[in-house]
Amino acid sequence: MFVDITLAQLLLLGLGLLLFVEGLVYALFPKIVEQLLEALRDTPLEARRLIGLLSMLGGLALLWFLS
């Protein structure tokens, strides 16, 4: 029972899931999001870049592992 899905549909599905989870976090925990943004503002630029790079590589590794 496999579903034939195109790459575009899969990307849109992933984007929709991302937006759902982001919206859920903002709706349920707005104060925590505000505190996280304040902490992010105090984090040095190079550390933010490293966090972003590691997140990107972790996501890519997860996608590679699942495919």
Tab-separated table of N, CA, C and O in Angstrom:
chain	number	residue	atom	x	y	z
A	1	MET	N	0.834	-1.187	0.000
A	1	MET	CA	0.000	0.000	0.000
A	1	MET	C	0.874	1.244	0.000
A	1	MET	O	0.929	1.990	0.965
A	2	PHE	N	1.629	1.459	-1.052
A	2	PHE	CA	2.481	2.628	-1.174
A	2	PHE	C	1.761	3.721	-1.945
A	2	PHE	O	1.007	3.454	-2.875
A	3	VAL	N	2.032	4.965	-1.551
A	3	VAL	CA	1.418	6.102	-2.219
A	3	VAL	C	2.450	6.684	-3.177
A	3	VAL	O	3.594	6.919	-2.798
A	4	ASP	N	2.050	6.903	-4.413
A	4	ASP	CA	2.931	7.511	-5.406
A	4	ASP	C	2.897	9.021	-5.191
A	4	ASP	O	1.880	9.670	-5.424
A	5	ILE	N	4.015	9.587	-4.737
A	5	ILE	CA	4.068	11.009	-4.418
A	5	ILE	C	5.272	11.620	-5.139
A	5	ILE	O	6.342	11.025	-5.184
A	6	THR	N	5.075	12.792	-5.695
A	6	THR	CA	6.157	13.464	-6.407
A	6	THR	C	7.025	14.230	-5.424
A	6	THR	O	6.645	14.462	-4.270
A	7	LEU	N	8.187	14.638	-5.892
A	7	LEU	CA	9.106	15.405	-5.057
A	7	LEU	C	8.475	16.730	-4.642
A	7	LEU	O	8.612	17.153	-3.488
A	8	ALA	N	7.786	17.378	-5.550
A	8	ALA	CA	7.140	18.657	-5.226
A	8	ALA	C	6.086	18.471	-4.137
A	8	ALA	O	5.991	19.283	-3.208
A	9	GLN	N	5.306	17.396	-4.238
A	9	GLN	CA	4.298	17.129	-3.218
A	9	GLN	C	4.954	16.839	-1.870
A	9	GLN	O	4.481	17.289	-0.831
A	10	LEU	N	6.065	16.124	-1.896
A	10	LEU	CA	6.779	15.806	-0.665
A	10	LEU	C	7.350	17.069	-0.028
A	10	LEU	O	7.281	17.249	1.195
A	11	LEU	N	7.906	17.963	-0.838
A	11	LEU	CA	8.429	19.221	-0.315
A	11	LEU	C	7.323	20.085	0.274
A	11	LEU	O	7.491	20.685	1.342
A	12	LEU	N	6.186	20.134	-0.394
A	12	LEU	CA	5.056	20.903	0.133
A	12	LEU	C	4.515	20.279	1.412
A	12	LEU	O	4.116	20.990	2.343
A	13	LEU	N	4.513	18.972	1.485
A	13	LEU	CA	4.093	18.276	2.693
A	13	LEU	C	5.029	18.607	3.859
A	13	LEU	O	4.585	18.900	4.972
A	14	GLY	N	6.318	18.588	3.593
A	14	GLY	CA	7.304	18.944	4.611
A	14	GLY	C	7.167	20.387	5.056
A	14	GLY	O	7.247	20.695	6.251
A	15	LEU	N	6.945	21.292	4.111
A	15	LEU	CA	6.757	22.702	4.445
A	15	LEU	C	5.494	22.894	5.277
A	15	LEU	O	5.493	23.641	6.260
A	16	GLY	N	4.431	22.205	4.914
A	16	GLY	CA	3.196	22.300	5.683
A	16	GLY	C	3.379	21.790	7.103
A	16	GLY	O	2.875	22.397	8.058
A	17	LEU	N	4.108	20.700	7.258
A	17	LEU	CA	4.375	20.165	8.590
A	17	LEU	C	5.223	21.135	9.403
A	17	LEU	O	4.962	21.359	10.592
A	18	LEU	N	6.220	21.725	8.775
A	18	LEU	CA	7.052	22.717	9.448
A	18	LEU	C	6.223	23.907	9.927
A	18	LEU	O	6.340	24.335	11.077
A	19	LEU	N	5.373	24.432	9.063
A	19	LEU	CA	4.539	25.570	9.436
A	19	LEU	C	3.558	25.212	10.543
A	19	LEU	O	3.294	26.024	11.442
A	20	PHE	N	3.021	23.992	10.507
A	20	PHE	CA	2.108	23.551	11.558
A	20	PHE	C	2.804	23.510	12.910
A	20	PHE	O	2.302	24.029	13.912
A	21	VAL	N	3.987	22.900	12.951
A	21	VAL	CA	4.716	22.787	14.216
A	21	VAL	C	5.143	24.162	14.715
A	21	VAL	O	5.020	24.470	15.910
A	22	GLU	N	5.627	25.020	13.824
A	22	GLU	CA	6.008	26.382	14.224
A	22	GLU	C	4.813	27.134	14.796
A	22	GLU	O	4.909	27.774	15.836
A	23	GLY	N	3.689	27.057	14.119
A	23	GLY	CA	2.493	27.741	14.596
A	23	GLY	C	2.012	27.185	15.918
A	23	GLY	O	1.557	27.933	16.798
A	24	LEU	N	2.119	25.892	16.096
A	24	LEU	CA	1.715	25.261	17.347
A	24	LEU	C	2.567	25.759	18.511
A	24	LEU	O	2.051	26.066	19.596
A	25	VAL	N	3.868	25.863	18.293
A	25	VAL	CA	4.765	26.361	19.342
A	25	VAL	C	4.414	27.797	19.712
A	25	VAL	O	4.309	28.136	20.889
A	26	TYR	N	4.196	28.652	18.711
A	26	TYR	CA	3.842	30.048	18.979
A	26	TYR	C	2.485	30.164	19.661
A	26	TYR	O	2.280	31.028	20.507
A	27	ALA	N	1.547	29.304	19.310
A	27	ALA	CA	0.208	29.365	19.900
A	27	ALA	C	0.196	28.853	21.338
A	27	ALA	O	-0.504	29.404	22.188
A	28	LEU	N	0.956	27.797	21.618
A	28	LEU	CA	0.910	27.191	22.947
A	28	LEU	C	1.898	27.799	23.939
A	28	LEU	O	1.634	27.818	25.138
A	29	PHE	N	3.027	28.280	23.452
A	29	PHE	CA	4.083	28.751	24.347
A	29	PHE	C	4.650	30.113	23.926
A	29	PHE	O	5.858	30.247	23.712
A	30	PRO	N	3.822	31.152	23.816
A	30	PRO	CA	4.338	32.438	23.326
A	30	PRO	C	5.379	33.069	24.256
A	30	PRO	O	6.320	33.708	23.789
A	31	LYS	N	5.233	32.889	25.560
A	31	LYS	CA	6.191	33.481	26.497
A	31	LYS	C	7.552	32.807	26.382
A	31	LYS	O	8.590	33.472	26.433
A	32	ILE	N	7.559	31.496	26.205
A	32	ILE	CA	8.822	30.773	26.062
A	32	ILE	C	9.515	31.176	24.758
A	32	ILE	O	10.736	31.338	24.717
A	33	VAL	N	8.738	31.362	23.701
A	33	VAL	CA	9.312	31.805	22.427
A	33	VAL	C	9.964	33.174	22.602
A	33	VAL	O	11.062	33.418	22.105
A	34	GLU	N	9.304	34.059	23.345
A	34	GLU	CA	9.861	35.393	23.601
A	34	GLU	C	11.180	35.289	24.360
A	34	GLU	O	12.153	35.972	24.032
A	35	GLN	N	11.243	34.410	25.362
A	35	GLN	CA	12.480	34.221	26.124
A	35	GLN	C	13.582	33.632	25.251
A	35	GLN	O	14.749	34.027	25.361
A	36	LEU	N	13.225	32.710	24.368
A	36	LEU	CA	14.214	32.130	23.457
A	36	LEU	C	14.768	33.171	22.489
A	36	LEU	O	15.961	33.178	22.175
A	37	LEU	N	13.889	34.058	22.013
A	37	LEU	CA	14.346	35.114	21.110
A	37	LEU	C	15.284	36.088	21.818
A	37	LEU	O	16.254	36.567	21.224
A	38	GLU	N	15.005	36.372	23.084
A	38	GLU	CA	15.906	37.232	23.856
A	38	GLU	C	17.260	36.561	24.040
A	38	GLU	O	18.310	37.206	23.922
A	39	ALA	N	17.257	35.252	24.328
A	39	ALA	CA	18.511	34.516	24.473
A	39	ALA	C	19.266	34.474	23.149
A	39	ALA	O	20.498	34.583	23.124
A	40	LEU	N	18.540	34.345	22.060
A	40	LEU	CA	19.164	34.329	20.739
A	40	LEU	C	19.833	35.670	20.434
A	40	LEU	O	20.920	35.703	19.855
A	41	ARG	N	19.182	36.755	20.847
A	41	ARG	CA	19.747	38.084	20.625
A	41	ARG	C	21.082	38.234	21.352
A	41	ARG	O	21.985	38.921	20.873
A	42	ASP	N	21.235	37.581	22.504
A	42	ASP	CA	22.464	37.678	23.283
A	42	ASP	C	23.547	36.712	22.822
A	42	ASP	O	24.677	36.789	23.273
A	43	THR	N	23.200	35.785	21.935
A	43	THR	CA	24.160	34.804	21.430
A	43	THR	C	25.010	35.440	20.335
A	43	THR	O	24.477	36.096	19.437
A	44	PRO	N	26.317	35.258	20.382
A	44	PRO	CA	27.187	35.839	19.353
A	44	PRO	C	26.836	35.325	17.953
A	44	PRO	O	26.355	34.200	17.787
A	45	LEU	N	27.116	36.153	16.960
A	45	LEU	CA	26.794	35.836	15.572
A	45	LEU	C	27.437	34.535	15.114
A	45	LEU	O	26.793	33.708	14.469
A	46	GLU	N	28.692	34.322	15.435
A	46	GLU	CA	29.380	33.098	14.996
A	46	GLU	C	28.753	31.857	15.624
A	46	GLU	O	28.659	30.813	14.980
A	47	ALA	N	28.308	31.957	16.862
A	47	ALA	CA	27.655	30.813	17.508
A	47	ALA	C	26.328	30.514	16.819
A	47	ALA	O	25.969	29.348	16.633
A	48	ARG	N	25.585	31.558	16.430
A	48	ARG	CA	24.317	31.354	15.713
A	48	ARG	C	24.562	30.695	14.365
A	48	ARG	O	23.807	29.830	13.932
A	49	ARG	N	25.630	31.102	13.693
A	49	ARG	CA	25.968	30.485	12.408
A	49	ARG	C	26.316	29.009	12.592
A	49	ARG	O	25.901	28.157	11.801
A	50	LEU	N	27.073	28.701	13.624
A	50	LEU	CA	27.447	27.321	13.892
A	50	LEU	C	26.214	26.480	14.227
A	50	LEU	O	26.072	25.358	13.734
A	51	ILE	N	25.312	27.022	15.033
A	51	ILE	CA	24.072	26.322	15.375
A	51	ILE	C	23.255	26.060	14.104
A	51	ILE	O	22.726	24.966	13.908
A	52	GLY	N	23.155	27.055	13.247
A	52	GLY	CA	22.422	26.893	11.990
A	52	GLY	C	23.058	25.851	11.095
A	52	GLY	O	22.355	25.016	10.511
A	53	LEU	N	24.367	25.861	10.989
A	53	LEU	CA	25.076	24.886	10.162
A	53	LEU	C	24.886	23.472	10.705
A	53	LEU	O	24.606	22.534	9.945
A	54	LEU	N	25.019	23.312	12.018
A	54	LEU	CA	24.843	21.992	12.615
A	54	LEU	C	23.403	21.502	12.475
A	54	LEU	O	23.171	20.309	12.238
A	55	SER	N	22.443	22.404	12.594
A	55	SER	CA	21.042	22.034	12.400
A	55	SER	C	20.795	21.588	10.967
A	55	SER	O	20.100	20.595	10.720
A	56	MET	N	21.362	22.326	10.032
A	56	MET	CA	21.207	21.983	8.624
A	56	MET	C	21.826	20.622	8.324
A	56	MET	O	21.210	19.777	7.666
A	57	LEU	N	23.022	20.373	8.840
A	57	LEU	CA	23.680	19.088	8.610
A	57	LEU	C	22.935	17.949	9.298
A	57	LEU	O	22.839	16.846	8.754
A	58	GLY	N	22.384	18.221	10.482
A	58	GLY	CA	21.602	17.197	11.168
A	58	GLY	C	20.346	16.846	10.399
A	58	GLY	O	19.977	15.670	10.277
A	59	GLY	N	19.672	17.851	9.858
A	59	GLY	CA	18.487	17.602	9.039
A	59	GLY	C	18.827	16.856	7.768
A	59	GLY	O	18.095	15.940	7.359
A	60	LEU	N	19.923	17.212	7.157
A	60	LEU	CA	20.354	16.527	5.940
A	60	LEU	C	20.713	15.069	6.244
A	60	LEU	O	20.333	14.165	5.484
A	61	ALA	N	21.373	14.828	7.355
A	61	ALA	CA	21.706	13.460	7.748
A	61	ALA	C	20.448	12.655	8.022
A	61	ALA	O	20.351	11.479	7.638
A	62	LEU	N	19.462	13.265	8.652
A	62	LEU	CA	18.200	12.585	8.915
A	62	LEU	C	17.483	12.233	7.617
A	62	LEU	O	16.997	11.118	7.456
A	63	LEU	N	17.450	13.171	6.686
A	63	LEU	CA	16.837	12.897	5.390
A	63	LEU	C	17.570	11.786	4.646
A	63	LEU	O	16.951	10.927	4.033
A	64	TRP	N	18.883	11.813	4.694
A	64	TRP	CA	19.677	10.776	4.019
A	64	TRP	C	19.422	9.423	4.655
A	64	TRP	O	19.278	8.412	3.959
A	65	PHE	N	19.342	9.388	5.998
A	65	PHE	CA	19.116	8.134	6.712
A	65	PHE	C	17.742	7.560	6.393
A	65	PHE	O	17.575	6.358	6.270
A	66	LEU	N	16.730	8.426	6.256
A	66	LEU	CA	15.379	7.967	6.014
A	66	LEU	C	15.117	7.561	4.558
A	66	LEU	O	14.156	6.870	4.280
A	67	SER	N	15.974	8.020	3.659
A	67	SER	CA	15.732	7.701	2.244
A	67	SER	C	16.378	6.399	1.825
A	67	SER	O	17.064	5.748	2.519
